[in-house]
Coordinates of C-alpha atoms in Angstrom, one line a residue:
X1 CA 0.0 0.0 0.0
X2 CA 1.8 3.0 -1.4
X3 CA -0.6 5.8 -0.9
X4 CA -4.0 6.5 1.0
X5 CA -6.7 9.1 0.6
X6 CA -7.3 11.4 3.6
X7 CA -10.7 10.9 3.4
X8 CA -10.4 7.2 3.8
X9 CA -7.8 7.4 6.6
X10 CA -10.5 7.0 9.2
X11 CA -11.2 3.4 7.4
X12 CA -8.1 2.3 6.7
X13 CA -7.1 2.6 10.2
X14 CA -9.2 0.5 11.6
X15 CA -9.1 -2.0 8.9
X16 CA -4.7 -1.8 9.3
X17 CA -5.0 -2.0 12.5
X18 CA -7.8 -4.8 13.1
X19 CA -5.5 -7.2 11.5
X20 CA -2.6 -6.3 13.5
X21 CA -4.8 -6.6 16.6
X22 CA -5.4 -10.0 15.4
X23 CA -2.1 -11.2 14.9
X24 CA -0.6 -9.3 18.1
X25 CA -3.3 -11.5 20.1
X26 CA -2.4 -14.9 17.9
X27 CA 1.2 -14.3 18.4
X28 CA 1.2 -13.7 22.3
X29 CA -1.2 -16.9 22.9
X30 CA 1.5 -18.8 20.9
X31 CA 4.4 -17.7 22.4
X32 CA 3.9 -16.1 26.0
X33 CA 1.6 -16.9 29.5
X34 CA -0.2 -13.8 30.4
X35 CA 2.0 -13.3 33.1
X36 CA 5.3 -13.1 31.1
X37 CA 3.6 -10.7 28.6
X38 CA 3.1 -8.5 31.6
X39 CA 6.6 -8.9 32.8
X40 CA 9.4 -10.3 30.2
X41 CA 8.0 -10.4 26.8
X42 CA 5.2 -8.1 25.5
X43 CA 6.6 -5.2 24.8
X44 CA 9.1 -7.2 22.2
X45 CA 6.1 -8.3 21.0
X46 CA 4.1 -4.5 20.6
X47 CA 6.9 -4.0 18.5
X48 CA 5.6 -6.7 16.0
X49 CA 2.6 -5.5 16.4
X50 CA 3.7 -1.4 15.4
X51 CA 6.2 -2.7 12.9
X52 CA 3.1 -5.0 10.8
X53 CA 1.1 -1.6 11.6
X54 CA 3.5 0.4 9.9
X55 CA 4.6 -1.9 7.1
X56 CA 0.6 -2.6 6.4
X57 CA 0.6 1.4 5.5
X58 CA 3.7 2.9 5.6
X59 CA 2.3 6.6 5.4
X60 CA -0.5 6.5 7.7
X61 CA 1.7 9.1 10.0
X62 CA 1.2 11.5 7.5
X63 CA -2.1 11.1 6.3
X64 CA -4.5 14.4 7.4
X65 CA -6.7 13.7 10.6
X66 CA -5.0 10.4 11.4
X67 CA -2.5 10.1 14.5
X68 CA -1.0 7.0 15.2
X69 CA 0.8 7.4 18.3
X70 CA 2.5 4.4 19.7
X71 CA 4.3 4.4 23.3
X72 CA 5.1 1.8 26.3
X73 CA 1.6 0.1 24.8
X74 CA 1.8 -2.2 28.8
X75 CA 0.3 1.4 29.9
X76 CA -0.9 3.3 27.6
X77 CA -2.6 2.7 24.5
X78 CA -3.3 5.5 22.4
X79 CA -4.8 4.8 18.8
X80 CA -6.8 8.3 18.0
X81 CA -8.4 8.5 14.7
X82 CA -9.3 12.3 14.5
X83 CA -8.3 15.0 16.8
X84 CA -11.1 15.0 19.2
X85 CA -9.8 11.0 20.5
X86 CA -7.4 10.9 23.8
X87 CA -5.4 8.5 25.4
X88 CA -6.3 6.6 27.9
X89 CA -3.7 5.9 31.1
X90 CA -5.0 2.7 33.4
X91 CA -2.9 4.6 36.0
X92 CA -5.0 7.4 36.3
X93 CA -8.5 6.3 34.4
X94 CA -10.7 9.1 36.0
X95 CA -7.8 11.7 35.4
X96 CA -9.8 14.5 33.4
X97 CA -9.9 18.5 34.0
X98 CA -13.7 19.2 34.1
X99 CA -15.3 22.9 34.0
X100 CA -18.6 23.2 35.5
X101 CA -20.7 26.1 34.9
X102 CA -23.2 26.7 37.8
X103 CA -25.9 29.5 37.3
X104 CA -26.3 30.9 41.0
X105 CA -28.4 33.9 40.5
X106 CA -30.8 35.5 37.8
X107 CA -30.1 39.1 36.1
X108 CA -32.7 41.5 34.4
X109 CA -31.3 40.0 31.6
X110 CA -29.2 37.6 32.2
X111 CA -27.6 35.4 34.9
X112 CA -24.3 35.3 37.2
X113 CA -22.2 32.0 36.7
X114 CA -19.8 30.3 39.0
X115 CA -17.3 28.7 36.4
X116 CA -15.2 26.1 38.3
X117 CA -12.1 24.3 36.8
X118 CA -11.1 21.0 39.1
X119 CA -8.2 18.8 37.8
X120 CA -8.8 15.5 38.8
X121 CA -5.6 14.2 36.8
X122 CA -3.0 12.5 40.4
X123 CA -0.2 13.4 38.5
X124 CA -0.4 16.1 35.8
X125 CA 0.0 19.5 36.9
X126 CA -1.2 22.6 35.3
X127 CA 2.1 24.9 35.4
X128 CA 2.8 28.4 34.8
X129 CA 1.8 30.4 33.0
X130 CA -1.6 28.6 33.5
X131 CA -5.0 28.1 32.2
X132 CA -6.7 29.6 29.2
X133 CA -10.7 28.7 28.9
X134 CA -11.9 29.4 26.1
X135 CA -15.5 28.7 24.6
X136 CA -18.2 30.3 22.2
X137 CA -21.7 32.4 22.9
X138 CA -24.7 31.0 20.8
X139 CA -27.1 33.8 21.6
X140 CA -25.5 36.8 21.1
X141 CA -24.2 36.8 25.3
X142 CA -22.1 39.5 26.7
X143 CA -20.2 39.4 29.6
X144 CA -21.0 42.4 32.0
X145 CA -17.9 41.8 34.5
X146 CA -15.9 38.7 35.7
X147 CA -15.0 38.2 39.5
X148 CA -11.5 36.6 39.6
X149 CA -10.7 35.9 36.6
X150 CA -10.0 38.1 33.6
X151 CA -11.1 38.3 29.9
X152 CA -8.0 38.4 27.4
X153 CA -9.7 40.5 25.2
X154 CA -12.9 43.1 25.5
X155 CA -13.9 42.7 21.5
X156 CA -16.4 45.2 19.9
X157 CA -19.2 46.8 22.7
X158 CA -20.6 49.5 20.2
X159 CA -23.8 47.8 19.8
X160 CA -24.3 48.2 23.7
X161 CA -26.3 51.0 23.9
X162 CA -25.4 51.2 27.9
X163 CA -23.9 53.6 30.5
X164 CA -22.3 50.7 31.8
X165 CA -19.1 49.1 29.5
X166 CA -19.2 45.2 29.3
X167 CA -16.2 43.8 30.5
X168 CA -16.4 41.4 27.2
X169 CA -18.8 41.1 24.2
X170 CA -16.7 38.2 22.0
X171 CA -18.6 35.6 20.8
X172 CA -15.4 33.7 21.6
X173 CA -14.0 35.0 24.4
X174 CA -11.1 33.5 26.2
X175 CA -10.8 33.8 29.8
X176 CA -7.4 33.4 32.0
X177 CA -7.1 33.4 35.8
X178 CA -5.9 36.5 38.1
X179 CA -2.2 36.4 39.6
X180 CA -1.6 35.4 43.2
X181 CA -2.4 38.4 45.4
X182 CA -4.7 40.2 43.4
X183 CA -7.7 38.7 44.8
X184 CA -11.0 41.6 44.2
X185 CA -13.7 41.9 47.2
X186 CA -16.2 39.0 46.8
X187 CA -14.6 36.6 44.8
X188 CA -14.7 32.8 45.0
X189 CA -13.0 31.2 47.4
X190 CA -10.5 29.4 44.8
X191 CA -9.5 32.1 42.3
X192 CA -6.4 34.0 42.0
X193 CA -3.5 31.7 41.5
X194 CA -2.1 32.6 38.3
X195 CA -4.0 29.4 36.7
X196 CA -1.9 27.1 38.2
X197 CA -3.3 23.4 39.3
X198 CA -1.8 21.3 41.4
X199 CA -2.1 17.3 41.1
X200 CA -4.9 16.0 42.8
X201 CA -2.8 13.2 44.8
X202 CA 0.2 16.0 45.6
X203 CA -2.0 18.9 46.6
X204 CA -6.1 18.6 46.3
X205 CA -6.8 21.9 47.9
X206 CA -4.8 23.6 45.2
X207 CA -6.1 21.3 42.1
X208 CA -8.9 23.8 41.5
X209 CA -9.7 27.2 40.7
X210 CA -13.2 29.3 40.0
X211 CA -14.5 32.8 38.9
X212 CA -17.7 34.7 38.8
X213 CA -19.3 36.5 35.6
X214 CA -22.2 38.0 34.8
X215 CA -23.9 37.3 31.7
X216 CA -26.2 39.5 29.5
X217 CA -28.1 40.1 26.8
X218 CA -30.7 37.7 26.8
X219 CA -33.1 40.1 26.3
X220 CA -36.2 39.9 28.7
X221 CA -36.5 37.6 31.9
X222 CA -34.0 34.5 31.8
X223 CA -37.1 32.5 33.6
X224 CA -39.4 32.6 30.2
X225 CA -36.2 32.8 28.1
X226 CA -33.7 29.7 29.2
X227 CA -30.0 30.6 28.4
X228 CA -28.3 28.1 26.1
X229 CA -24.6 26.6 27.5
X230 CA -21.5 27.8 25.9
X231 CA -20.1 25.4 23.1
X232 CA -16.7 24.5 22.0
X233 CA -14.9 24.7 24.9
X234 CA -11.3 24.9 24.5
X235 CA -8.2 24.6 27.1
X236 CA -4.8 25.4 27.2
X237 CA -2.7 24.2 30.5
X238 CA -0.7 25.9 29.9
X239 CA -0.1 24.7 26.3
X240 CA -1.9 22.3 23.8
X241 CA -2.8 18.9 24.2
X242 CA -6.0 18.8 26.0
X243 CA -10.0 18.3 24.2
X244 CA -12.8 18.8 25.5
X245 CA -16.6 17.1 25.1
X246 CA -19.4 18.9 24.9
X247 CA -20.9 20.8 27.4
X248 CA -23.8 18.6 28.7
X249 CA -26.5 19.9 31.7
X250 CA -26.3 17.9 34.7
X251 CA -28.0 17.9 37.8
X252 CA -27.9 21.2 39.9
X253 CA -24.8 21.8 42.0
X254 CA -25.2 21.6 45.7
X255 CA -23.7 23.6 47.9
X256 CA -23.9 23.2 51.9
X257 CA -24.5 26.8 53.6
X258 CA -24.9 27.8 57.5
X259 CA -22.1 25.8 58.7
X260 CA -23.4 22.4 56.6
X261 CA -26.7 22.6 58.0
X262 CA -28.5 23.5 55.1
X263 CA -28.3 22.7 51.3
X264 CA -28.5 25.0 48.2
X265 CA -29.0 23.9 44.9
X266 CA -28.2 26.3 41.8
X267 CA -30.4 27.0 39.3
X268 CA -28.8 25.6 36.4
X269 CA -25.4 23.2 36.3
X270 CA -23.5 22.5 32.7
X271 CA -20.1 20.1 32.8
X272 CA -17.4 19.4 30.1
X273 CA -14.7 17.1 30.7
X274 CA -11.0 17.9 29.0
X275 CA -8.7 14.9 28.8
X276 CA -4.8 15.2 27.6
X277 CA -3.4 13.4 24.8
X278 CA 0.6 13.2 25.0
X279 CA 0.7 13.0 21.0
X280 CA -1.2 16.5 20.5
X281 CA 1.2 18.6 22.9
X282 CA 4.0 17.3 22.2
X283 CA 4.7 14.8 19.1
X284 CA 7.3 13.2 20.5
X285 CA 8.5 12.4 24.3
X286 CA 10.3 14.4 26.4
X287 CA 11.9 12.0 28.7
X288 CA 14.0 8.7 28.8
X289 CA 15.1 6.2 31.1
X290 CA 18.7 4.6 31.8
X291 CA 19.3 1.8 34.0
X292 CA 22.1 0.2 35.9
X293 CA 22.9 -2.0 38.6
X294 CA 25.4 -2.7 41.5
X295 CA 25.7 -6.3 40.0
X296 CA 26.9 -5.5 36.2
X297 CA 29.1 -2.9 35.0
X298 CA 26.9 -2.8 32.1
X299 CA 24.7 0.6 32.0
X300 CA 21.6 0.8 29.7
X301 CA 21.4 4.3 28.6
X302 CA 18.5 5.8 26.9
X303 CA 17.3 4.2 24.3
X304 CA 19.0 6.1 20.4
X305 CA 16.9 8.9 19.2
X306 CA 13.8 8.7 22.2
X307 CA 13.0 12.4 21.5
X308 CA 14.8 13.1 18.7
X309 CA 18.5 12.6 16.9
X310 CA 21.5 14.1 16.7
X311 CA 23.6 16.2 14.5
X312 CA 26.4 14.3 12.5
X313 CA 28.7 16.2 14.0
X314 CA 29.2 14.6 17.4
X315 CA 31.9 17.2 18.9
X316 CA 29.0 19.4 19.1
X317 CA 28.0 19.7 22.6
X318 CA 25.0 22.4 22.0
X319 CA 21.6 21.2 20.1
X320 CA 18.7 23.3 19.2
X321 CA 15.6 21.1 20.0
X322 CA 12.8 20.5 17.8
X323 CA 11.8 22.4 14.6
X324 CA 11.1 25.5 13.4
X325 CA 7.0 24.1 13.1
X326 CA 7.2 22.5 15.9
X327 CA 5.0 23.1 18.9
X328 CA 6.1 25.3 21.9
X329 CA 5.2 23.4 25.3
X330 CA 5.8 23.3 28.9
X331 CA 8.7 20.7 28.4
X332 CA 10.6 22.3 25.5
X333 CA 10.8 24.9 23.3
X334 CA 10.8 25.1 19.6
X335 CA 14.3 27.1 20.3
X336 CA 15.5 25.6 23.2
X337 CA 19.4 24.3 23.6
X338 CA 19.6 21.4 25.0
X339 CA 23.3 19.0 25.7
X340 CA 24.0 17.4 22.9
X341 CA 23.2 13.3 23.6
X342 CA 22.4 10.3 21.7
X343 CA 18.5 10.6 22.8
X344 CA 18.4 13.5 22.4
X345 CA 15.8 14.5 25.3
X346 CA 15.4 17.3 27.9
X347 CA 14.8 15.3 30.8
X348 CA 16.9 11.6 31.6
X349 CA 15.6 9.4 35.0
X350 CA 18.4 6.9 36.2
X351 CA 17.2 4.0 38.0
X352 CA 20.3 2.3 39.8
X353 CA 20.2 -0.9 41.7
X354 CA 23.0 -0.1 44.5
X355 CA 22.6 -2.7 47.4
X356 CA 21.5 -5.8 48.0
X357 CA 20.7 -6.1 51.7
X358 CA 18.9 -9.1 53.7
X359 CA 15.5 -7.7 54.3
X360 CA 16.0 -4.4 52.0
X361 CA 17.4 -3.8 49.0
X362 CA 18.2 0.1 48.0
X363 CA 18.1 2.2 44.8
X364 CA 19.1 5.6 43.8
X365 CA 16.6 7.6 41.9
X366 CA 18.1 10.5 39.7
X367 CA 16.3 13.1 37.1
X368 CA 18.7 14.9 34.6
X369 CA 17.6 18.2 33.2
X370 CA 19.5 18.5 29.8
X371 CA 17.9 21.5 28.8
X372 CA 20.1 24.8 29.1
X373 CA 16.8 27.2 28.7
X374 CA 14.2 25.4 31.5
X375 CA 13.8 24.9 34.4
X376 CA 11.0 22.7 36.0
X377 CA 9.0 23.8 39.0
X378 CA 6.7 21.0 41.1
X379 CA 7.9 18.5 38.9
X380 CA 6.9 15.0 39.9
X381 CA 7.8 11.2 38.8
X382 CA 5.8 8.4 38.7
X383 CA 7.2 4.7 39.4
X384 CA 5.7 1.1 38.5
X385 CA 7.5 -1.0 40.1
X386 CA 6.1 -4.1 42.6
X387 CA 8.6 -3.8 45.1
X388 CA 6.5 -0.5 45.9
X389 CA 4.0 -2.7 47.1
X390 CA 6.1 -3.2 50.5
X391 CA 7.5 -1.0 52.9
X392 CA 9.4 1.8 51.6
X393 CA 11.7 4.9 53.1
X394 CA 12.7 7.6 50.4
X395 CA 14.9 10.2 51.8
X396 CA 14.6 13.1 49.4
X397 CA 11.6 12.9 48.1
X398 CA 8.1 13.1 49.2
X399 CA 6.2 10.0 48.0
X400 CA 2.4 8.0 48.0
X401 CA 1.4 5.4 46.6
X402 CA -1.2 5.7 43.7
X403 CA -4.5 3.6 44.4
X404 CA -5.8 2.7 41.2
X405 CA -8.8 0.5 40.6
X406 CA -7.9 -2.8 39.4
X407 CA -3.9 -2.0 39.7
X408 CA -2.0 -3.1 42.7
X409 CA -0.6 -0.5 45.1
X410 CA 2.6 -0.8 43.1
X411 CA 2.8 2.6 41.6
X412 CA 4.8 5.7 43.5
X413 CA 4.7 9.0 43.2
X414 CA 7.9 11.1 43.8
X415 CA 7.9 15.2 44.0
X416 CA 9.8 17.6 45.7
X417 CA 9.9 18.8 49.0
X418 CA 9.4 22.2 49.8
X419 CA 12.2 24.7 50.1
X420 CA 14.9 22.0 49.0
X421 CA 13.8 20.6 45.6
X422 CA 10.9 21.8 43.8
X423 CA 12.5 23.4 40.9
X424 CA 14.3 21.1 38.6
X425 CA 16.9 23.8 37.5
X426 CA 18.6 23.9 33.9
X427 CA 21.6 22.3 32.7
X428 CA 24.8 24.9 31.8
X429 CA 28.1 24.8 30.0
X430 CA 30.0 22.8 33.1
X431 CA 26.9 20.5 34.7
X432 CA 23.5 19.4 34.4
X433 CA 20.6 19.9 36.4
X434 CA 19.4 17.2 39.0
X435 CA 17.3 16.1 41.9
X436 CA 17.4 12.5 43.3
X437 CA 17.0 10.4 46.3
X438 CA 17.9 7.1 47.8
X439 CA 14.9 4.9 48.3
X440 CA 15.3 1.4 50.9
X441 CA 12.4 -1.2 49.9
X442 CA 11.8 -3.9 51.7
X443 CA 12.0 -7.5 50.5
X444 CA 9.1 -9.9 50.0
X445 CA 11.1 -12.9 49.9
X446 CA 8.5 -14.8 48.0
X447 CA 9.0 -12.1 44.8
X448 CA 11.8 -10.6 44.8
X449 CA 15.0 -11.4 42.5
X450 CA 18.0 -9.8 40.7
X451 CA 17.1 -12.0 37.6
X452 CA 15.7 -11.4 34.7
X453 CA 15.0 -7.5 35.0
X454 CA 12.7 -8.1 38.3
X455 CA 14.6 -4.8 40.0
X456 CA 14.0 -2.8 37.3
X457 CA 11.2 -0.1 36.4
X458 CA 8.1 -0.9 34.5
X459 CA 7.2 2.3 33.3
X460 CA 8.1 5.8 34.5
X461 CA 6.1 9.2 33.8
X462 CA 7.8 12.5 34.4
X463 CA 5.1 15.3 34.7
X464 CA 2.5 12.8 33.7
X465 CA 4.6 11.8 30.5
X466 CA 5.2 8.4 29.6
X467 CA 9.3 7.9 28.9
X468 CA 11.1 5.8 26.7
X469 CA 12.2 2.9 28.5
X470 CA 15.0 0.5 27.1
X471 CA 14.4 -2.7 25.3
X472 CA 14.1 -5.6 27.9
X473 CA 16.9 -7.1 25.9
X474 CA 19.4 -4.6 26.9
X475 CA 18.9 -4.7 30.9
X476 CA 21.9 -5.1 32.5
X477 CA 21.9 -9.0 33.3
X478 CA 23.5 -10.9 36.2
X479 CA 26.8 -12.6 35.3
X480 CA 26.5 -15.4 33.2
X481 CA 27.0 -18.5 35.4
X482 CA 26.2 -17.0 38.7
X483 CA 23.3 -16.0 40.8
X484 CA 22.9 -13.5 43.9
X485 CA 22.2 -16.1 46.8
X486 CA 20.2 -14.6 49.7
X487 CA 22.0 -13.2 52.6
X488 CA 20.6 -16.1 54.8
X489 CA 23.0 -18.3 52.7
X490 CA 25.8 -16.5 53.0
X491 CA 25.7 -16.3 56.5
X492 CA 25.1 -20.1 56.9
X493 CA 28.2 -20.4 54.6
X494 CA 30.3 -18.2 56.3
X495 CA 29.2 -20.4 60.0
X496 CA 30.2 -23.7 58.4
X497 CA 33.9 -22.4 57.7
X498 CA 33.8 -20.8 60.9
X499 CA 32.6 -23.9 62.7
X500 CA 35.2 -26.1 60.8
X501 CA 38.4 -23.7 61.3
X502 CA 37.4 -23.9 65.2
X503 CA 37.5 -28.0 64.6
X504 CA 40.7 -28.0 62.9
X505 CA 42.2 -25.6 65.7
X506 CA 40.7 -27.9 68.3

């Protein structure tokens, strides 16, 4: 298949990929249990599955309307036929950003809304320089004044034949939070934080924010006359990536009053739900792993080209990331330098294996920022790993477990603790950037093992991106002809020479 129609592409997808599906699920029954899949041999065998995708139609990347986005497919499975599709993470499931619009009070001719924005994403963060809601009249609404928030742009108010100037009269008018400390007289509790969100799991009460407008033009009394939601909502946090359904009316909001002893409902409550999809913000990842353990003196670096490849010329130690079309987003820059490397990406995370102990066993945890124009505030990690599942002390890090629905308690969530190691700084001409930790694990003696990649990560999301991980096939591997015995053994070992020395002395 040499060439496709764009208007097919929706077709042929599904057809191209259909068959792969079938032979990805023939070829795993044939050759793996489900456990090994899981744990030894399905990825190898995604790559099948991607390479039969891509030789069945080798320019379906580039066909108009069609992503094919294929990552770490044990976690996340993205196959999006149009624009308006998202990924979906069985880490986080219910992650989503929803906006609620909550009509509290009536106006002569019009109504006040209470627009709320809650991210409900454990692990994705809305940075600086925040939100940007955006969204589109369908009868003609103004907005009369905003409470904690602001309106980007006023548009054209000359057919408002009114003392009083509206504060927007856009159809499309796009509305960004106020700045820390600028909080007006009577407005919502949760406005005013420059648009930032914080991860639900790190910091709930900071995860949402909310504004006040009031909304005219409806001409006559809004209780014979029903006002019609907003459509096409559109968010930016800070940067692309995010879609959003269509506003749909739900039941009415409640709110408890009088110190919880009495319930209010508002008159009117419409929801849309925004989900992120890795593949429309950024194209391609921003982070890699590298691996190595106290055991080999082997060290699995980043996988060639994760994020990108570099020049020829490899005495050049400065690279300009990306493209001059490429998209500008929180993790990179269409301009920015980073350090010149064989993966080229802005952001490395070292997993090392460094004891062995008889209960524990300890690794160092390590996050490289390559990029000499960025830094990263709040950033956080995310670890699958089953030795999580037991006891752990991390010493630099905060850290909690993410409870998932049908996951074990296996995945860890790292950030930074205040006034020490929020801010992942930028690399420069004589070092890189870094924040790490040591982490002791206890052992479950039933599970654990050096062999066979056991020690090593799963999967590992900086920032709520997925990184490249290695190949299984080039994890550092015990020596060939030995195993790590468990300390019991050792010790029993060492007591038999002791006990015979003391015979042959006696």
């Amino acid at each position: 298949m040499t060439s496709i129609k764009a208007a097919n592409a929706k077709e042929v997808a599904s057809y191209v990929i259909a068959i792969a599906n079938e032979k990805l699920k023939a070829l795993k029954e044939a050759t793996f249990s489900k456990k090994t899949i899981v744990s030894k041999g399905y990825p190898r065998v995604q790559k099948q599955h991607d390479n039969l995708v891509l030789s069945l139609a080798p320019n379906l990347k580039n066909l108009n309307g069609l992503i094919l986005w294929y990552d770490k497919p044990q976690l996340f499975h993205c196959y999006a036929y149009d624009l308006t599709t998202d990924c979906y993470d069985p880490l986080d499931p219910n992650g989503n950003i929803t906006v609620t619009f909550d009509i509290i009070q009536w106006t002569h001719d019009g109504y006040v809304a209470r627009v709320s924005i809650q991210n409900y994403y454990q692990y994705r963060h809305v940075d600086n320089p925040g939100w940007k809601l955006g969204f589109t009249w369908v009868n003609n609404e103004i907005i009369w004044s905003i409470s904690g928030a602001i309106a980007t742009h006023r548009g054209n108010c000359s057919v408002i034949k009114e003392e009083e100037v509206p504060h927007c009269c856009m159809s499309t008018p796009e509305i960004v939070d106020l700045m820390s400390g600028t909080q007006p007289p009577n407005s919502p509790e949760n406005c005013c934080r420059g648009g930032v969100l914080a991860a639900s799991a790190i910091n709930p009460q900071q995860s949402s924010s909310s504004f006040d407008m009031v909304v005219g033009n409806l001409q006559g009394n809004s209780s014979l006359q029903m006002p019609r939601m907003p459509v096409n909502l559109t968010l930016q946090a800070p940067g692309p990536g995010y879609t959003c359904s269509p506003t749909e009316e739900t039941p009415p909001s409640v709110a408890l009053v009088v110190g919880g002893r009495r319930e209010e409902e508002v008159f009117k409550t419409w929801k849309s739900t925004c989900t992120y999809s890795s593949y429309l913000a950024n194209k391609t990842p921003v982070c890699c792993v590298s691996l190595s353990t106290f055991y080999s003196p082997q060290i699995t670096t980043c996988p060639q080209c994760s994020c990108g490849c570099r020049p020829a010329d490899k005495a050049t130690s400065s690279c300009i990331s990306g493209s001059s079309n490429s998209l500008e987003t929180e993790f990179v820059g269409n301009s920015d330098t980073l350090r010149c490397t064989d993966h080229m990406c802005p952001l490395r995370v070292h997993w090392h294996i460094k004891t062995n102990y008889m209960d524990h066993w300890r690794v160092k945890l390590t996050v490289t920022n390559l990029n000499y124009n960025r830094n990263y505030t709040n950033w956080n990690l995310v670890v699958h790993h089953p030795g999580f599942s037991q006891s752990t002390t991390t010493y630099s890090f905060n850290n909690t477990l993410l409870h998932t629905p049908g996951i074990p308690d296996d995945v860890a969530l790292f950030w930074g603790l205040d006034y020490y190691n929020t801010n992942l700084l930028n690399a420069d001409k004589d070092q890189v950037g870094s924040v790490s930790t040591e982490i002791l694990l206890a052992k479950d003696h039933k599970t654990f093992t050096l062999h066979n990649g056991w020690a090593l990560p799963r999967t590992v999301y900086f920032a709520g991106e997925n990184c490249v991980m290695p190949s299984p096939d080039t994890f550092p591997m015990l020596p060939s002809g030995t195993s790590i015995c468990r300390p019991f053994g050792i010790l029993m070992i060492l007591l038999i020479v002791y006990l015979n020395f003391k015979l042959v002395k006696f």
